[in-house]
Amino acid sequence: MLEANEAYFKQNQEALFSSHMLDLSEESKEDNIATCVKYFKRMAPLGIWLEMEIGITGGEEDGVDNTGVDNSKLYTQPEDIWDIYSALSAISPNFSIAAAFGNVHGVYKPGNVKLHPELLGKHQKHVSEKLGGSSPKPLYVRTPPPPINGFFKYIAPGFSFSTVVPVPRRKRLIPPSKMA
């Protein structure tokens, strides 16, 4: 996809895609960062945004089964965020970090998934302190939608995105015909 983007940019002076997501979360942190740096150096001159994932996600997705991993592996550490921020910000400001905070794939009984969005706020604070108190860019967060009363735990620290899973038609409060 990046080669197609470069070829399109060469002909049209604009990127074919505005962003690329690299999910190397199953790789070591060092390999993940090195690969992202390699690709980001090619993406930055085209104005392409990089979404970088760090930390594993529990459950099973795309044939990768993390259902039996140690619980501590489901949480990205503040030092990981700083390492990523340092490496990528040297190339361009057009990146985001998808940090793990207990995220899982699949369907689980209520209470089995322990999301800790407050950890992401601690990551933000850690990077800010490393930068001498200046406010870093927001982290990128992908998570199932939290309950409305818990939503501000996710957005208060300045996170830029939350995946919103469509509500099945039978559970919608607003009929599709009334949606804007």
mmCIF file with all atom_site columns, C-alpha atoms in Angstrom:
data_model
loop_
_atom_site.group_PDB
_atom_site.id
_atom_site.type_symbol
_atom_site.label_atom_id
_atom_site.label_alt_id
_atom_site.label_comp_id
_atom_site.label_asym_id
_atom_site.label_entity_id
_atom_site.label_seq_id
_atom_site.pdbx_PDB_ins_code
_atom_site.Cartn_x
_atom_site.Cartn_y
_atom_site.Cartn_z
_atom_site.occupancy
_atom_site.B_iso_or_equiv
_atom_site.pdbx_formal_charge
_atom_site.auth_seq_id
_atom_site.auth_comp_id
_atom_site.auth_asym_id
_atom_site.auth_atom_id
_atom_site.pdbx_PDB_model_num
ATOM 1   C CA . MET A 1 1   ? 0.000   0.000   0.000   1.00 0.00 ? 1   MET A CA 1
ATOM 2   C CA . LEU A 1 2   ? 2.834   2.382   0.748   1.00 0.00 ? 2   LEU A CA 1
ATOM 3   C CA . GLU A 1 3   ? 4.377   1.807   -2.682  1.00 0.00 ? 3   GLU A CA 1
ATOM 4   C CA . ALA A 1 4   ? 1.008   2.576   -4.301  1.00 0.00 ? 4   ALA A CA 1
ATOM 5   C CA . ASN A 1 5   ? 0.772   5.693   -2.150  1.00 0.00 ? 5   ASN A CA 1
ATOM 6   C CA . GLU A 1 6   ? 4.239   6.839   -3.235  1.00 0.00 ? 6   GLU A CA 1
ATOM 7   C CA . ALA A 1 7   ? 3.456   6.252   -6.914  1.00 0.00 ? 7   ALA A CA 1
ATOM 8   C CA . TYR A 1 8   ? 0.166   8.122   -6.645  1.00 0.00 ? 8   TYR A CA 1
ATOM 9   C CA . PHE A 1 9   ? 1.863   11.012  -4.833  1.00 0.00 ? 9   PHE A CA 1
ATOM 10  C CA . LYS A 1 10  ? 4.515   11.225  -7.551  1.00 0.00 ? 10  LYS A CA 1
ATOM 11  C CA . GLN A 1 11  ? 1.790   11.661  -10.188 1.00 0.00 ? 11  GLN A CA 1
ATOM 12  C CA . ASN A 1 12  ? -0.719  13.764  -8.238  1.00 0.00 ? 12  ASN A CA 1
ATOM 13  C CA . GLN A 1 13  ? 1.272   15.569  -5.514  1.00 0.00 ? 13  GLN A CA 1
ATOM 14  C CA . GLU A 1 14  ? -1.110  14.181  -2.889  1.00 0.00 ? 14  GLU A CA 1
ATOM 15  C CA . ALA A 1 15  ? -1.308  10.886  -1.057  1.00 0.00 ? 15  ALA A CA 1
ATOM 16  C CA . LEU A 1 16  ? -3.722  8.173   -2.108  1.00 0.00 ? 16  LEU A CA 1
ATOM 17  C CA . PHE A 1 17  ? -4.359  7.270   1.551   1.00 0.00 ? 17  PHE A CA 1
ATOM 18  C CA . SER A 1 18  ? -4.194  9.780   4.388   1.00 0.00 ? 18  SER A CA 1
ATOM 19  C CA . SER A 1 19  ? -2.983  7.285   6.993   1.00 0.00 ? 19  SER A CA 1
ATOM 20  C CA . HIS A 1 20  ? -1.597  3.806   7.538   1.00 0.00 ? 20  HIS A CA 1
ATOM 21  C CA . MET A 1 21  ? -1.949  1.665   10.640  1.00 0.00 ? 21  MET A CA 1
ATOM 22  C CA . LEU A 1 22  ? 0.902   -0.640  11.575  1.00 0.00 ? 22  LEU A CA 1
ATOM 23  C CA . ASP A 1 23  ? -0.111  -3.319  14.045  1.00 0.00 ? 23  ASP A CA 1
ATOM 24  C CA . LEU A 1 24  ? 3.128   -4.913  15.101  1.00 0.00 ? 24  LEU A CA 1
ATOM 25  C CA . SER A 1 25  ? 1.917   -5.369  18.655  1.00 0.00 ? 25  SER A CA 1
ATOM 26  C CA . GLU A 1 26  ? 2.960   -9.026  18.672  1.00 0.00 ? 26  GLU A CA 1
ATOM 27  C CA . GLU A 1 27  ? 6.568   -8.038  17.939  1.00 0.00 ? 27  GLU A CA 1
ATOM 28  C CA . SER A 1 28  ? 9.097   -6.853  20.505  1.00 0.00 ? 28  SER A CA 1
ATOM 29  C CA . LYS A 1 29  ? 8.916   -3.173  21.359  1.00 0.00 ? 29  LYS A CA 1
ATOM 30  C CA . GLU A 1 30  ? 12.297  -2.607  19.729  1.00 0.00 ? 30  GLU A CA 1
ATOM 31  C CA . ASP A 1 31  ? 11.317  -4.302  16.449  1.00 0.00 ? 31  ASP A CA 1
ATOM 32  C CA . ASN A 1 32  ? 7.937   -2.549  16.466  1.00 0.00 ? 32  ASN A CA 1
ATOM 33  C CA . ILE A 1 33  ? 9.529   0.897   16.847  1.00 0.00 ? 33  ILE A CA 1
ATOM 34  C CA . ALA A 1 34  ? 12.302  0.193   14.309  1.00 0.00 ? 34  ALA A CA 1
ATOM 35  C CA . THR A 1 35  ? 9.804   -0.967  11.681  1.00 0.00 ? 35  THR A CA 1
ATOM 36  C CA . CYS A 1 36  ? 7.515   1.994   12.324  1.00 0.00 ? 36  CYS A CA 1
ATOM 37  C CA . VAL A 1 37  ? 10.460  4.395   11.999  1.00 0.00 ? 37  VAL A CA 1
ATOM 38  C CA . LYS A 1 38  ? 11.461  2.767   8.705   1.00 0.00 ? 38  LYS A CA 1
ATOM 39  C CA . TYR A 1 39  ? 7.989   3.167   7.206   1.00 0.00 ? 39  TYR A CA 1
ATOM 40  C CA . PHE A 1 40  ? 7.288   6.538   8.800   1.00 0.00 ? 40  PHE A CA 1
ATOM 41  C CA . LYS A 1 41  ? 10.379  8.009   7.124   1.00 0.00 ? 41  LYS A CA 1
ATOM 42  C CA . ARG A 1 42  ? 8.756   7.133   3.795   1.00 0.00 ? 42  ARG A CA 1
ATOM 43  C CA . MET A 1 43  ? 5.287   8.279   4.867   1.00 0.00 ? 43  MET A CA 1
ATOM 44  C CA . ALA A 1 44  ? 6.177   11.664  6.355   1.00 0.00 ? 44  ALA A CA 1
ATOM 45  C CA . PRO A 1 45  ? 7.201   13.375  3.089   1.00 0.00 ? 45  PRO A CA 1
ATOM 46  C CA . LEU A 1 46  ? 3.819   12.364  1.653   1.00 0.00 ? 46  LEU A CA 1
ATOM 47  C CA . GLY A 1 47  ? 1.949   13.858  4.617   1.00 0.00 ? 47  GLY A CA 1
ATOM 48  C CA . ILE A 1 48  ? 0.626   10.450  5.675   1.00 0.00 ? 48  ILE A CA 1
ATOM 49  C CA . TRP A 1 49  ? -0.427  9.875   9.282   1.00 0.00 ? 49  TRP A CA 1
ATOM 50  C CA . LEU A 1 50  ? 0.959   6.791   11.084  1.00 0.00 ? 50  LEU A CA 1
ATOM 51  C CA . GLU A 1 51  ? -1.140  4.915   13.604  1.00 0.00 ? 51  GLU A CA 1
ATOM 52  C CA . MET A 1 52  ? 1.205   2.730   15.646  1.00 0.00 ? 52  MET A CA 1
ATOM 53  C CA . GLU A 1 53  ? -0.008  0.000   17.994  1.00 0.00 ? 53  GLU A CA 1
ATOM 54  C CA . ILE A 1 54  ? 1.967   -1.052  21.053  1.00 0.00 ? 54  ILE A CA 1
ATOM 55  C CA . GLY A 1 55  ? 1.074   -3.723  23.578  1.00 0.00 ? 55  GLY A CA 1
ATOM 56  C CA . ILE A 1 56  ? -0.893  -6.855  22.952  1.00 0.00 ? 56  ILE A CA 1
ATOM 57  C CA . THR A 1 57  ? -4.637  -7.210  22.949  1.00 0.00 ? 57  THR A CA 1
ATOM 58  C CA . GLY A 1 58  ? -6.210  -10.063 24.842  1.00 0.00 ? 58  GLY A CA 1
ATOM 59  C CA . GLY A 1 59  ? -8.566  -12.558 23.281  1.00 0.00 ? 59  GLY A CA 1
ATOM 60  C CA . GLU A 1 60  ? -8.321  -13.914 19.745  1.00 0.00 ? 60  GLU A CA 1
ATOM 61  C CA . GLU A 1 61  ? -8.168  -11.959 16.497  1.00 0.00 ? 61  GLU A CA 1
ATOM 62  C CA . ASP A 1 62  ? -6.990  -12.902 13.022  1.00 0.00 ? 62  ASP A CA 1
ATOM 63  C CA . GLY A 1 63  ? -5.691  -16.262 14.201  1.00 0.00 ? 63  GLY A CA 1
ATOM 64  C CA . VAL A 1 64  ? -3.575  -14.786 17.008  1.00 0.00 ? 64  VAL A CA 1
ATOM 65  C CA . ASP A 1 65  ? -4.731  -16.228 20.312  1.00 0.00 ? 65  ASP A CA 1
ATOM 66  C CA . ASN A 1 66  ? -3.805  -14.235 23.414  1.00 0.00 ? 66  ASN A CA 1
ATOM 67  C CA . THR A 1 67  ? -6.474  -15.690 25.672  1.00 0.00 ? 67  THR A CA 1
ATOM 68  C CA . GLY A 1 68  ? -3.901  -17.280 27.985  1.00 0.00 ? 68  GLY A CA 1
ATOM 69  C CA . VAL A 1 69  ? -1.350  -14.466 28.276  1.00 0.00 ? 69  VAL A CA 1
ATOM 70  C CA . ASP A 1 70  ? -0.244  -13.005 31.568  1.00 0.00 ? 70  ASP A CA 1
ATOM 71  C CA . ASN A 1 71  ? -2.613  -10.180 32.485  1.00 0.00 ? 71  ASN A CA 1
ATOM 72  C CA . SER A 1 72  ? 0.253   -7.685  32.883  1.00 0.00 ? 72  SER A CA 1
ATOM 73  C CA . LYS A 1 73  ? 1.025   -7.999  29.143  1.00 0.00 ? 73  LYS A CA 1
ATOM 74  C CA . LEU A 1 74  ? -2.306  -6.313  28.342  1.00 0.00 ? 74  LEU A CA 1
ATOM 75  C CA . TYR A 1 75  ? -1.051  -2.933  29.598  1.00 0.00 ? 75  TYR A CA 1
ATOM 76  C CA . THR A 1 76  ? 1.453   -0.710  27.785  1.00 0.00 ? 76  THR A CA 1
ATOM 77  C CA . GLN A 1 77  ? 4.010   0.889   30.095  1.00 0.00 ? 77  GLN A CA 1
ATOM 78  C CA . PRO A 1 78  ? 4.737   4.659   30.250  1.00 0.00 ? 78  PRO A CA 1
ATOM 79  C CA . GLU A 1 79  ? 8.370   4.060   29.251  1.00 0.00 ? 79  GLU A CA 1
ATOM 80  C CA . ASP A 1 80  ? 7.148   2.357   26.064  1.00 0.00 ? 80  ASP A CA 1
ATOM 81  C CA . ILE A 1 81  ? 5.146   5.452   25.146  1.00 0.00 ? 81  ILE A CA 1
ATOM 82  C CA . TRP A 1 82  ? 8.155   7.696   25.733  1.00 0.00 ? 82  TRP A CA 1
ATOM 83  C CA . ASP A 1 83  ? 10.385  5.496   23.551  1.00 0.00 ? 83  ASP A CA 1
ATOM 84  C CA . ILE A 1 84  ? 7.840   5.593   20.745  1.00 0.00 ? 84  ILE A CA 1
ATOM 85  C CA . TYR A 1 85  ? 7.185   9.308   21.099  1.00 0.00 ? 85  TYR A CA 1
ATOM 86  C CA . SER A 1 86  ? 10.931  10.055  21.021  1.00 0.00 ? 86  SER A CA 1
ATOM 87  C CA . ALA A 1 87  ? 11.536  7.968   17.907  1.00 0.00 ? 87  ALA A CA 1
ATOM 88  C CA . LEU A 1 88  ? 8.528   9.090   15.868  1.00 0.00 ? 88  LEU A CA 1
ATOM 89  C CA . SER A 1 89  ? 8.416   12.778  16.827  1.00 0.00 ? 89  SER A CA 1
ATOM 90  C CA . ALA A 1 90  ? 11.938  13.133  15.420  1.00 0.00 ? 90  ALA A CA 1
ATOM 91  C CA . ILE A 1 91  ? 10.450  12.319  11.992  1.00 0.00 ? 91  ILE A CA 1
ATOM 92  C CA . SER A 1 92  ? 7.083   14.092  11.961  1.00 0.00 ? 92  SER A CA 1
ATOM 93  C CA . PRO A 1 93  ? 4.265   15.105  14.318  1.00 0.00 ? 93  PRO A CA 1
ATOM 94  C CA . ASN A 1 94  ? 1.741   13.147  12.217  1.00 0.00 ? 94  ASN A CA 1
ATOM 95  C CA . PHE A 1 95  ? 1.469   9.976   14.264  1.00 0.00 ? 95  PHE A CA 1
ATOM 96  C CA . SER A 1 96  ? -0.631  8.471   16.993  1.00 0.00 ? 96  SER A CA 1
ATOM 97  C CA . ILE A 1 97  ? -0.005  5.713   19.499  1.00 0.00 ? 97  ILE A CA 1
ATOM 98  C CA . ALA A 1 98  ? -2.571  3.019   20.208  1.00 0.00 ? 98  ALA A CA 1
ATOM 99  C CA . ALA A 1 99  ? -1.568  1.870   23.681  1.00 0.00 ? 99  ALA A CA 1
ATOM 100 C CA . ALA A 1 100 ? -2.992  -1.237  25.309  1.00 0.00 ? 100 ALA A CA 1
ATOM 101 C CA . PHE A 1 101 ? -4.882  -0.701  28.563  1.00 0.00 ? 101 PHE A CA 1
ATOM 102 C CA . GLY A 1 102 ? -6.566  -4.057  29.016  1.00 0.00 ? 102 GLY A CA 1
ATOM 103 C CA . ASN A 1 103 ? -8.188  -4.175  25.591  1.00 0.00 ? 103 ASN A CA 1
ATOM 104 C CA . VAL A 1 104 ? -9.519  -7.532  24.418  1.00 0.00 ? 104 VAL A CA 1
ATOM 105 C CA . HIS A 1 105 ? -11.147 -8.897  21.300  1.00 0.00 ? 105 HIS A CA 1
ATOM 106 C CA . GLY A 1 106 ? -14.220 -11.072 21.384  1.00 0.00 ? 106 GLY A CA 1
ATOM 107 C CA . VAL A 1 107 ? -17.314 -11.314 23.530  1.00 0.00 ? 107 VAL A CA 1
ATOM 108 C CA . TYR A 1 108 ? -16.847 -11.645 27.263  1.00 0.00 ? 108 TYR A CA 1
ATOM 109 C CA . LYS A 1 109 ? -19.130 -11.872 30.252  1.00 0.00 ? 109 LYS A CA 1
ATOM 110 C CA . PRO A 1 110 ? -19.634 -8.544  32.037  1.00 0.00 ? 110 PRO A CA 1
ATOM 111 C CA . GLY A 1 111 ? -16.885 -8.015  34.592  1.00 0.00 ? 111 GLY A CA 1
ATOM 112 C CA . ASN A 1 112 ? -14.302 -10.229 32.859  1.00 0.00 ? 112 ASN A CA 1
ATOM 113 C CA . VAL A 1 113 ? -12.613 -7.362  31.026  1.00 0.00 ? 113 VAL A CA 1
ATOM 114 C CA . LYS A 1 114 ? -10.726 -4.863  33.170  1.00 0.00 ? 114 LYS A CA 1
ATOM 115 C CA . LEU A 1 115 ? -10.058 -1.736  31.132  1.00 0.00 ? 115 LEU A CA 1
ATOM 116 C CA . HIS A 1 116 ? -7.874  0.831   32.851  1.00 0.00 ? 116 HIS A CA 1
ATOM 117 C CA . PRO A 1 117 ? -8.092  4.079   30.866  1.00 0.00 ? 117 PRO A CA 1
ATOM 118 C CA . GLU A 1 118 ? -6.542  5.924   33.801  1.00 0.00 ? 118 GLU A CA 1
ATOM 119 C CA . LEU A 1 119 ? -3.242  4.304   32.804  1.00 0.00 ? 119 LEU A CA 1
ATOM 120 C CA . LEU A 1 120 ? -3.355  6.231   29.539  1.00 0.00 ? 120 LEU A CA 1
ATOM 121 C CA . GLY A 1 121 ? -3.575  9.481   31.469  1.00 0.00 ? 121 GLY A CA 1
ATOM 122 C CA . LYS A 1 122 ? -0.475  8.403   33.393  1.00 0.00 ? 122 LYS A CA 1
ATOM 123 C CA . HIS A 1 123 ? 1.273   7.766   30.066  1.00 0.00 ? 123 HIS A CA 1
ATOM 124 C CA . GLN A 1 124 ? 0.389   11.289  28.937  1.00 0.00 ? 124 GLN A CA 1
ATOM 125 C CA . LYS A 1 125 ? 1.735   12.717  32.191  1.00 0.00 ? 125 LYS A CA 1
ATOM 126 C CA . HIS A 1 126 ? 4.951   10.684  31.894  1.00 0.00 ? 126 HIS A CA 1
ATOM 127 C CA . VAL A 1 127 ? 5.664   12.023  28.392  1.00 0.00 ? 127 VAL A CA 1
ATOM 128 C CA . SER A 1 128 ? 4.764   15.558  29.458  1.00 0.00 ? 128 SER A CA 1
ATOM 129 C CA . GLU A 1 129 ? 7.211   15.375  32.365  1.00 0.00 ? 129 GLU A CA 1
ATOM 130 C CA . LYS A 1 130 ? 9.940   14.055  30.053  1.00 0.00 ? 130 LYS A CA 1
ATOM 131 C CA . LEU A 1 131 ? 9.279   17.062  27.807  1.00 0.00 ? 131 LEU A CA 1
ATOM 132 C CA . GLY A 1 132 ? 9.733   19.454  30.717  1.00 0.00 ? 132 GLY A CA 1
ATOM 133 C CA . GLY A 1 133 ? 6.053   19.911  31.444  1.00 0.00 ? 133 GLY A CA 1
ATOM 134 C CA . SER A 1 134 ? 4.905   20.764  27.941  1.00 0.00 ? 134 SER A CA 1
ATOM 135 C CA . SER A 1 135 ? 1.783   18.992  26.872  1.00 0.00 ? 135 SER A CA 1
ATOM 136 C CA . PRO A 1 136 ? 2.349   16.151  24.396  1.00 0.00 ? 136 PRO A CA 1
ATOM 137 C CA . LYS A 1 137 ? -0.005  15.308  21.594  1.00 0.00 ? 137 LYS A CA 1
ATOM 138 C CA . PRO A 1 138 ? -2.877  13.045  22.544  1.00 0.00 ? 138 PRO A CA 1
ATOM 139 C CA . LEU A 1 139 ? -2.569  9.322   22.498  1.00 0.00 ? 139 LEU A CA 1
ATOM 140 C CA . TYR A 1 140 ? -4.828  7.420   20.207  1.00 0.00 ? 140 TYR A CA 1
ATOM 141 C CA . VAL A 1 141 ? -7.267  5.117   21.931  1.00 0.00 ? 141 VAL A CA 1
ATOM 142 C CA . ARG A 1 142 ? -9.238  2.301   20.391  1.00 0.00 ? 142 ARG A CA 1
ATOM 143 C CA . THR A 1 143 ? -11.657 0.638   22.697  1.00 0.00 ? 143 THR A CA 1
ATOM 144 C CA . PRO A 1 144 ? -15.173 -0.663  22.781  1.00 0.00 ? 144 PRO A CA 1
ATOM 145 C CA . PRO A 1 145 ? -17.448 2.213   23.691  1.00 0.00 ? 145 PRO A CA 1
ATOM 146 C CA . PRO A 1 146 ? -17.503 2.757   27.432  1.00 0.00 ? 146 PRO A CA 1
ATOM 147 C CA . PRO A 1 147 ? -20.746 3.344   29.264  1.00 0.00 ? 147 PRO A CA 1
ATOM 148 C CA . ILE A 1 148 ? -21.799 6.990   28.984  1.00 0.00 ? 148 ILE A CA 1
ATOM 149 C CA . ASN A 1 149 ? -21.050 7.614   32.661  1.00 0.00 ? 149 ASN A CA 1
ATOM 150 C CA . GLY A 1 150 ? -17.483 6.330   32.132  1.00 0.00 ? 150 GLY A CA 1
ATOM 151 C CA . PHE A 1 151 ? -16.772 8.000   28.798  1.00 0.00 ? 151 PHE A CA 1
ATOM 152 C CA . PHE A 1 152 ? -14.970 10.984  30.328  1.00 0.00 ? 152 PHE A CA 1
ATOM 153 C CA . LYS A 1 153 ? -12.349 8.644   31.808  1.00 0.00 ? 153 LYS A CA 1
ATOM 154 C CA . TYR A 1 154 ? -11.291 8.092   28.212  1.00 0.00 ? 154 TYR A CA 1
ATOM 155 C CA . ILE A 1 155 ? -11.505 11.589  26.781  1.00 0.00 ? 155 ILE A CA 1
ATOM 156 C CA . ALA A 1 156 ? -10.520 13.746  29.771  1.00 0.00 ? 156 ALA A CA 1
ATOM 157 C CA . PRO A 1 157 ? -6.749  13.196  29.334  1.00 0.00 ? 157 PRO A CA 1
ATOM 158 C CA . GLY A 1 158 ? -7.009  14.351  25.696  1.00 0.00 ? 158 GLY A CA 1
ATOM 159 C CA . PHE A 1 159 ? -7.274  11.105  23.795  1.00 0.00 ? 159 PHE A CA 1
ATOM 160 C CA . SER A 1 160 ? -8.080  11.532  20.171  1.00 0.00 ? 160 SER A CA 1
ATOM 161 C CA . PHE A 1 161 ? -10.238 8.580   19.201  1.00 0.00 ? 161 PHE A CA 1
ATOM 162 C CA . SER A 1 162 ? -12.489 5.872   20.516  1.00 0.00 ? 162 SER A CA 1
ATOM 163 C CA . THR A 1 163 ? -13.981 3.170   18.344  1.00 0.00 ? 163 THR A CA 1
ATOM 164 C CA . VAL A 1 164 ? -17.741 3.268   18.515  1.00 0.00 ? 164 VAL A CA 1
ATOM 165 C CA . VAL A 1 165 ? -19.299 -0.092  17.786  1.00 0.00 ? 165 VAL A CA 1
ATOM 166 C CA . PRO A 1 166 ? -22.669 0.249   16.018  1.00 0.00 ? 166 PRO A CA 1
ATOM 167 C CA . VAL A 1 167 ? -25.608 -0.753  18.139  1.00 0.00 ? 167 VAL A CA 1
ATOM 168 C CA . PRO A 1 168 ? -27.631 -3.571  16.575  1.00 0.00 ? 168 PRO A CA 1
ATOM 169 C CA . ARG A 1 169 ? -30.806 -2.280  14.940  1.00 0.00 ? 169 ARG A CA 1
ATOM 170 C CA . ARG A 1 170 ? -33.086 -3.920  17.484  1.00 0.00 ? 170 ARG A CA 1
ATOM 171 C CA . LYS A 1 171 ? -31.359 -2.001  20.300  1.00 0.00 ? 171 LYS A CA 1
ATOM 172 C CA . ARG A 1 172 ? -31.201 1.416   18.692  1.00 0.00 ? 172 ARG A CA 1
ATOM 173 C CA . LEU A 1 173 ? -32.984 4.168   20.523  1.00 0.00 ? 173 LEU A CA 1
ATOM 174 C CA . ILE A 1 174 ? -33.247 6.258   17.361  1.00 0.00 ? 174 ILE A CA 1
ATOM 175 C CA . PRO A 1 175 ? -34.596 4.527   14.259  1.00 0.00 ? 175 PRO A CA 1
ATOM 176 C CA . PRO A 1 176 ? -32.258 4.673   11.221  1.00 0.00 ? 176 PRO A CA 1
ATOM 177 C CA . SER A 1 177 ? -34.800 6.800   9.315   1.00 0.00 ? 177 SER A CA 1
ATOM 178 C CA . LYS A 1 178 ? -34.424 9.544   11.963  1.00 0.00 ? 178 LYS A CA 1
ATOM 179 C CA . MET A 1 179 ? -30.604 9.538   12.018  1.00 0.00 ? 179 MET A CA 1
ATOM 180 C CA . ALA A 1 180 ? -28.845 12.457  10.332  1.00 0.00 ? 180 ALA A CA 1
#
